[in-house]
CSV table of C-alpha atoms in Angstrom, one decimal:
chain,number,residue,atom,x,y,z
A,1,MET,CA,0.1,0.3,-0.1
A,2,GLN,CA,1.4,3.3,-1.1
A,3,TYR,CA,1.6,6.5,1.2
A,4,SER,CA,-0.7,8.8,-0.7
A,5,ALA,CA,0.4,12.3,0.8
A,6,ARG,CA,2.2,14.4,-1.7
A,7,ASP,CA,4.5,15.9,1.0
A,8,GLN,CA,5.2,15.1,4.8
A,9,ASP,CA,2.6,17.7,6.0
A,10,TRP,CA,0.3,15.6,7.9
A,11,PRO,CA,-3.5,16.1,7.5
A,12,GLY,CA,-4.9,18.9,9.9
A,13,GLY,CA,-1.7,20.5,10.5
A,14,ASP,CA,-1.0,20.2,14.1
A,15,ILE,CA,-4.0,18.3,15.0
A,16,VAL,CA,-2.9,14.8,13.9
A,17,THR,CA,0.0,14.1,16.2
A,18,HIS,CA,0.4,10.5,15.0
A,19,PHE,CA,-0.8,7.5,13.4
A,20,ARG,CA,-1.6,4.1,14.9
A,21,PHE,CA,-2.0,0.9,13.0
A,22,CYS,CA,-5.3,-0.8,13.0
A,23,THR,CA,-5.3,-4.6,12.0
A,24,THR,CA,-8.0,-6.3,10.4
A,25,MET,CA,-9.1,-9.0,12.9
A,26,GLN,CA,-9.8,-12.1,10.9
A,27,LEU,CA,-8.5,-15.5,10.7
A,28,ARG,CA,-6.8,-14.8,7.3
A,29,THR,CA,-4.9,-11.8,8.4
A,30,PRO,CA,-1.2,-12.9,8.6
A,31,LEU,CA,0.6,-13.3,11.9
A,32,GLU,CA,3.2,-10.6,11.1
A,33,VAL,CA,0.3,-8.0,10.4
A,34,LEU,CA,-1.5,-9.0,13.6
A,35,LYS,CA,1.5,-8.5,15.9
A,36,ARG,CA,1.5,-4.8,14.5
A,37,HIS,CA,-2.0,-4.2,15.7
A,38,ASN,CA,-1.9,-0.7,17.7
A,39,ASP,CA,1.6,0.2,16.6
A,40,THR,CA,2.1,3.8,16.7
A,41,TYR,CA,4.2,5.9,14.2
A,42,TRP,CA,5.3,9.5,15.3
A,43,ASP,CA,8.0,10.4,12.6
A,44,ARG,CA,6.8,13.3,10.5
A,45,SER,CA,10.0,13.1,8.2
A,46,ALA,CA,8.8,9.8,6.5
A,47,PRO,CA,5.7,7.9,5.8
A,48,PRO,CA,4.5,5.2,8.0
A,49,PRO,CA,6.3,1.8,7.3
A,50,VAL,CA,4.5,-0.8,4.9
A,51,PHE,CA,4.1,-4.0,6.2
A,52,ILE,CA,0.8,-5.3,4.6
A,53,THR,CA,0.7,-7.2,1.4
A,54,GLU,CA,-3.0,-6.6,0.8
A,55,PRO,CA,-4.9,-3.3,1.5
A,56,TRP,CA,-7.6,-5.3,3.5
A,57,GLN,CA,-4.9,-6.5,6.2
A,58,GLY,CA,-5.3,-3.0,8.1
A,59,ILE,CA,-4.7,0.7,8.1
A,60,TRP,CA,-2.9,3.6,9.6
A,61,VAL,CA,-5.3,5.7,11.4
A,62,PRO,CA,-4.4,9.5,12.4
A,63,CYS,CA,-4.7,10.2,15.8
A,64,THR,CA,-4.7,13.5,17.9
A,65,ARG,CA,-3.5,14.4,21.4
A,66,LEU,CA,-7.1,13.7,22.5
A,67,SER,CA,-7.6,10.4,20.8
A,68,GLY,CA,-6.8,8.1,23.8
A,69,LEU,CA,-9.2,10.0,26.0
A,70,PHE,CA,-12.3,8.2,24.2
A,71,GLU,CA,-11.0,4.7,23.9
A,72,ASN,CA,-12.3,3.5,27.4
A,73,GLY,CA,-14.9,1.0,26.3
A,74,ALA,CA,-14.3,1.6,22.5
A,75,THR,CA,-14.6,-1.3,20.2
A,76,MET,CA,-13.9,-2.7,16.8
A,77,ALA,CA,-15.2,-4.7,14.2
A,78,SER,CA,-14.1,-8.3,14.0
A,79,GLU,CA,-15.0,-11.6,12.2
A,80,ILE,CA,-16.8,-12.6,15.4
A,81,GLY,CA,-18.6,-9.3,16.1
A,82,GLN,CA,-17.6,-6.2,18.2
A,83,ILE,CA,-14.2,-6.6,20.2
A,84,PRO,CA,-12.3,-4.1,22.2
A,85,ILE,CA,-10.1,-1.7,20.3
A,86,SER,CA,-7.2,-3.5,21.9
A,87,GLY,CA,-8.1,-6.6,20.1
A,88,GLY,CA,-8.7,-8.3,23.4
A,89,ASP,CA,-8.9,-12.0,23.6
A,90,PHE,CA,-9.7,-12.5,19.8
A,91,LEU,CA,-6.3,-10.7,19.0
A,92,ARG,CA,-4.6,-13.2,21.4
A,93,PHE,CA,-6.6,-16.2,20.0
A,94,LEU,CA,-5.6,-15.1,16.2
A,95,LEU,CA,-2.0,-14.7,17.4
A,96,ILE,CA,-1.9,-18.4,18.6
A,97,ILE,CA,-3.8,-19.7,15.9
A,98,ARG,CA,-1.7,-18.1,13.1
A,99,GLU,CA,1.6,-18.9,14.9
A,100,ALA,CA,0.3,-22.6,14.9
A,101,LEU,CA,-0.5,-22.2,10.9
A,102,GLU,CA,2.6,-20.4,10.1
A,103,GLY,CA,5.1,-22.2,12.3
A,104,LEU,CA,7.6,-24.5,11.2
A,105,GLY,CA,5.9,-27.6,12.4
A,106,CYS,CA,5.1,-30.2,9.6
A,107,ASP,CA,1.5,-30.9,10.2
A,108,LYS,CA,-0.3,-27.4,10.2
A,109,ARG,CA,-3.8,-28.8,10.3
A,110,ASP,CA,-3.1,-30.6,13.5
A,111,ALA,CA,-1.4,-27.6,15.0
A,112,VAL,CA,-4.2,-25.4,14.4
A,113,LEU,CA,-6.9,-28.0,15.3
A,114,SER,CA,-5.2,-28.4,18.8
A,115,ALA,CA,-4.9,-24.6,19.4
A,116,ALA,CA,-8.5,-24.3,18.5
A,117,LYS,CA,-9.6,-27.1,20.7
A,118,SER,CA,-8.1,-25.5,23.8
A,119,GLU,CA,-10.9,-24.5,26.5
A,120,SER,CA,-9.4,-21.1,26.8
A,121,TRP,CA,-10.8,-20.1,23.3
A,122,ALA,CA,-14.0,-22.1,23.4
A,123,PRO,CA,-16.4,-19.0,23.3
A,124,ILE,CA,-14.6,-17.7,20.2
A,125,VAL,CA,-14.0,-20.8,18.4
A,126,GLN,CA,-17.8,-21.7,18.9
A,127,LYS,CA,-18.6,-18.1,17.1
A,128,LEU,CA,-16.2,-19.4,14.2
A,129,GLY,CA,-18.0,-22.6,13.8
A,130,GLY,CA,-16.0,-25.0,15.9
A,131,PRO,CA,-12.4,-26.2,15.8
A,132,GLU,CA,-12.8,-28.2,12.6
A,133,MET,CA,-14.2,-25.5,11.0
A,134,VAL,CA,-11.3,-23.4,12.1
A,135,ALA,CA,-8.8,-25.9,10.9
A,136,ASN,CA,-10.7,-26.5,7.7
A,137,ARG,CA,-11.0,-22.8,6.9
A,138,LEU,CA,-7.2,-22.2,7.5
A,139,CYS,CA,-5.7,-25.2,6.1
A,140,SER,CA,-8.1,-26.0,3.1
A,141,SER,CA,-8.6,-22.7,1.6
A,142,GLY,CA,-4.9,-21.8,1.1
A,143,VAL,CA,-5.1,-18.9,3.5
A,144,LEU,CA,-1.3,-19.2,4.0
């Protein structure tokens, strides 16, 4: 994704103080992109770093010095519905599942299925259709 500003003057002059990366919370989002959720970027001398390969994976959101004041209780969209803006348990689940999928192990489906069967993630996995559905979606659809 290309930084679209023609110069390094940030929109809103002094209103925008920094950018925060908002990751798309889906099973198909790559591990390295998920790890960048809520990263901040403050350098006005260069555009924010590019670490996505597809535009749907996430976006840099402009923030002001007051942005954090309104985040208590704020939510964001995800594949399972509204979740805390921090990503909450769903982000933790996605990190574990994507690590199992993208890890060096031989049988990725077994690794994903094992992680999805953990009682810790039961409410989330249920919303995604169960452990088998999670494993099938990630391992059969070429998500890697």
